XYZ file of N, CA and C in Angstrom:
267
model
N 157.154 108.998 -9.184
C 158.679 108.672 -9.393
C 158.722 108.289 -10.912
N 159.832 108.466 -11.349
C 160.272 108.038 -12.688
C 160.345 106.621 -12.770
N 159.915 106.061 -13.850
C 159.804 104.564 -14.191
C 161.290 104.279 -14.858
N 161.820 103.312 -14.253
C 163.229 102.847 -14.720
C 163.184 101.332 -15.127
N 163.530 101.208 -16.420
C 163.442 99.818 -17.012
C 164.702 98.999 -16.743
N 164.521 97.730 -16.392
C 165.613 96.880 -16.066
C 165.472 95.673 -17.107
N 166.135 95.523 -18.074
C 166.087 94.413 -19.196
C 166.942 93.181 -18.858
N 166.546 92.136 -19.097
C 167.393 90.920 -18.908
C 167.192 90.214 -20.302
N 168.252 89.886 -21.021
C 168.342 89.345 -22.245
C 168.532 87.767 -22.176
N 167.718 86.862 -22.615
C 168.076 85.481 -22.369
C 169.444 85.039 -22.906
N 169.841 84.123 -22.540
C 171.110 83.459 -23.020
C 170.839 82.926 -24.436
N 171.906 83.223 -25.303
C 171.821 82.500 -26.773
C 171.117 83.508 -27.631
N 170.605 84.584 -27.387
C 170.040 85.411 -28.306
C 171.064 86.432 -28.745
N 171.627 86.523 -29.891
C 172.575 87.378 -30.280
C 171.987 88.925 -30.535
N 172.667 89.957 -30.049
C 172.288 91.230 -30.091
C 172.637 91.927 -31.601
N 173.495 91.220 -32.159
C 174.010 91.661 -33.469
C 174.219 90.473 -34.418
N 174.546 90.650 -35.626
C 174.867 89.562 -36.471
C 176.167 88.820 -36.239
N 177.068 89.597 -35.650
C 178.461 89.014 -35.356
C 178.372 88.718 -33.766
N 178.291 87.467 -33.456
C 178.236 87.098 -31.980
C 179.545 87.625 -31.201
N 179.515 88.486 -30.395
C 180.446 88.860 -29.450
C 179.965 89.672 -28.423
N 180.797 90.125 -27.491
C 180.458 90.904 -26.374
C 180.070 92.277 -27.008
N 179.109 92.942 -26.226
C 178.597 94.198 -26.525
C 179.456 95.245 -26.010
N 179.938 95.167 -24.846
C 180.746 96.088 -24.204
C 182.303 95.831 -24.422
N 183.030 96.861 -24.954
C 184.321 96.784 -25.262
C 185.042 97.426 -24.131
N 184.513 98.621 -23.747
C 185.160 99.446 -22.595
C 184.198 99.397 -21.448
N 184.549 99.264 -20.284
C 183.715 99.332 -18.992
C 184.055 100.466 -18.245
N 183.016 101.212 -17.969
C 183.216 102.442 -17.110
C 183.325 101.964 -15.709
N 184.258 102.538 -14.834
C 184.204 102.358 -13.401
C 183.409 103.409 -12.669
N 183.007 104.384 -13.508
C 182.089 105.557 -12.893
C 180.729 105.112 -12.439
N 180.343 105.567 -11.354
C 178.881 105.365 -10.864
C 177.933 106.153 -11.738
N 176.652 105.827 -11.836
C 175.700 106.735 -12.535
C 174.726 107.118 -11.645
N 174.070 108.409 -11.971
C 173.022 108.973 -11.087
C 171.852 108.286 -11.504
N 171.133 107.790 -10.532
C 169.857 107.052 -10.745
C 168.815 108.048 -11.481
N 168.851 109.264 -11.135
C 167.827 110.086 -11.643
C 168.190 110.455 -13.301
N 169.370 110.182 -13.554
C 169.744 110.461 -15.005
C 169.548 109.038 -15.970
N 169.225 108.122 -15.205
C 169.138 106.766 -15.858
C 167.745 106.408 -16.344
N 167.745 106.203 -17.701
C 166.450 105.828 -18.276
C 166.361 104.283 -18.386
N 167.341 103.520 -18.632
C 167.111 102.215 -18.729
C 168.574 101.406 -18.344
N 168.424 100.230 -17.716
C 169.523 99.516 -17.398
C 169.374 98.090 -17.846
N 170.244 97.777 -18.793
C 170.100 96.335 -19.442
C 171.143 95.456 -18.801
N 170.719 94.246 -18.482
C 171.616 93.243 -17.869
C 171.627 92.088 -18.884
N 172.775 91.857 -19.462
C 172.963 90.648 -20.576
C 173.845 89.752 -19.931
N 173.227 88.516 -19.649
C 173.818 87.348 -18.924
C 175.037 86.849 -19.806
N 176.105 86.179 -19.222
C 177.112 85.455 -19.968
C 176.446 84.395 -20.789
N 177.116 84.246 -21.940
C 176.611 83.333 -22.904
C 177.866 82.661 -23.571
N 177.443 81.841 -24.623
C 178.648 81.322 -25.502
C 179.231 82.338 -26.471
N 178.377 83.466 -26.632
C 178.894 84.565 -27.463
C 179.848 85.447 -26.651
N 179.546 85.540 -25.361
C 180.411 86.485 -24.419
C 180.398 85.835 -23.030
N 181.709 85.661 -22.576
C 181.780 84.914 -21.265
C 181.465 85.756 -20.021
N 181.150 87.054 -20.212
C 180.961 87.717 -18.845
C 179.562 88.429 -19.073
N 178.970 88.882 -17.783
C 177.780 89.555 -17.731
C 178.093 90.979 -18.159
N 177.189 91.614 -18.917
C 177.426 92.915 -19.276
C 176.108 93.704 -18.785
N 176.558 94.906 -18.326
C 175.430 95.879 -17.848
C 175.434 97.238 -18.600
N 174.492 97.424 -19.231
C 174.448 98.683 -20.146
C 173.351 99.771 -19.735
N 173.863 100.867 -19.338
C 173.062 101.959 -18.697
C 172.855 102.962 -19.902
N 171.379 103.253 -20.113
C 171.048 104.222 -21.204
C 170.654 105.693 -20.352
N 171.235 106.815 -20.660
C 170.997 107.968 -20.011
C 169.638 108.596 -20.603
N 168.946 109.319 -19.793
C 167.741 109.990 -20.213
C 168.029 111.203 -21.123
N 169.034 112.058 -20.683
C 169.092 113.241 -21.346
C 169.603 113.133 -22.940
N 170.483 112.231 -23.167
C 171.074 112.039 -24.485
C 170.882 110.793 -25.155
N 170.476 109.757 -24.449
C 170.336 108.356 -24.885
C 171.723 107.639 -24.965
N 172.784 108.216 -24.402
C 174.061 107.782 -24.368
C 174.085 106.472 -23.533
N 174.721 105.350 -24.127
C 174.918 104.131 -23.522
C 176.293 103.884 -22.862
N 176.329 103.456 -21.647
C 177.577 103.230 -20.958
C 177.602 101.876 -20.447
N 178.688 101.262 -20.604
C 178.852 99.694 -20.075
C 179.466 99.984 -18.546
N 178.701 99.351 -17.763
C 179.027 99.425 -16.238
C 179.787 98.116 -15.818
N 180.612 98.341 -14.780
C 181.305 97.109 -14.241
C 180.275 96.295 -13.297
N 179.988 95.147 -14.002
C 179.048 94.206 -13.211
C 179.560 93.716 -11.853
N 180.890 93.864 -11.662
C 181.487 93.336 -10.369
C 181.366 94.440 -9.197
N 181.153 95.750 -9.734
C 181.241 96.763 -8.703
C 180.087 96.649 -7.782
N 180.322 96.876 -6.447
C 179.337 96.742 -5.511
C 178.313 97.654 -5.596
N 178.559 98.893 -6.133
C 177.595 100.004 -6.241
C 176.526 99.463 -7.395
N 177.085 98.941 -8.366
C 176.214 98.448 -9.657
C 175.543 97.178 -9.101
N 176.166 96.233 -8.322
C 175.340 95.230 -7.894
C 174.082 95.455 -7.051
N 174.346 96.559 -6.225
C 173.329 97.095 -5.291
C 172.285 97.852 -6.140
N 172.610 98.438 -7.125
C 171.669 99.196 -8.063
C 170.720 98.255 -8.925
N 171.319 97.014 -9.314
C 170.551 96.200 -10.005
C 169.590 95.453 -9.143
N 169.981 95.041 -7.890
C 169.286 94.368 -6.897
C 168.033 95.405 -6.561
N 168.344 96.738 -6.287
C 167.163 97.608 -5.876
C 166.132 97.721 -6.931
N 166.781 97.868 -8.266
C 165.707 98.019 -9.357
C 164.883 96.579 -9.522
N 165.607 95.549 -9.393
C 164.853 94.266 -9.501
C 163.732 94.099 -8.319
N 164.198 94.575 -7.182
C 163.233 94.575 -5.985
C 161.984 95.426 -6.290
N 162.347 96.789 -6.844
C 161.204 97.526 -6.954
C 160.233 97.075 -8.123
N 160.864 96.419 -9.106
C 160.176 95.973 -10.153
C 159.353 94.854 -9.838
N 159.717 93.911 -8.875
C 158.875 92.769 -8.441
C 157.745 93.230 -7.464
N 157.908 94.499 -6.921
C 156.853 94.977 -6.146
C 155.659 95.423 -7.061
N 155.977 95.989 -8.315
C 154.971 96.433 -9.124
C 154.312 95.237 -10.106
N 155.010 94.298 -10.233
C 154.496 93.095 -11.036
C 153.441 92.343 -10.160
N 152.305 91.992 -10.878
C 151.280 91.202 -10.122
C 151.709 89.924 -9.876
């Protein structure tokens, strides 16, 4: 089965020189798990008051910001985290 990465960024580490939210526009669309290369979860911080979830697609490397409040996305993050914890010693 394909390996899927789920990244969590610790609070307080800026992803760019200008501290701000990474996601400007949030997609309400669902993503196909088979097309997903990486899923990044960026917790809320003093730079950005909301949790951000960024999906990177395998085919073209395109990044899409997903709605962290979506039930589908919450279930996706939970499933990937559970699978990842099974693989970790």
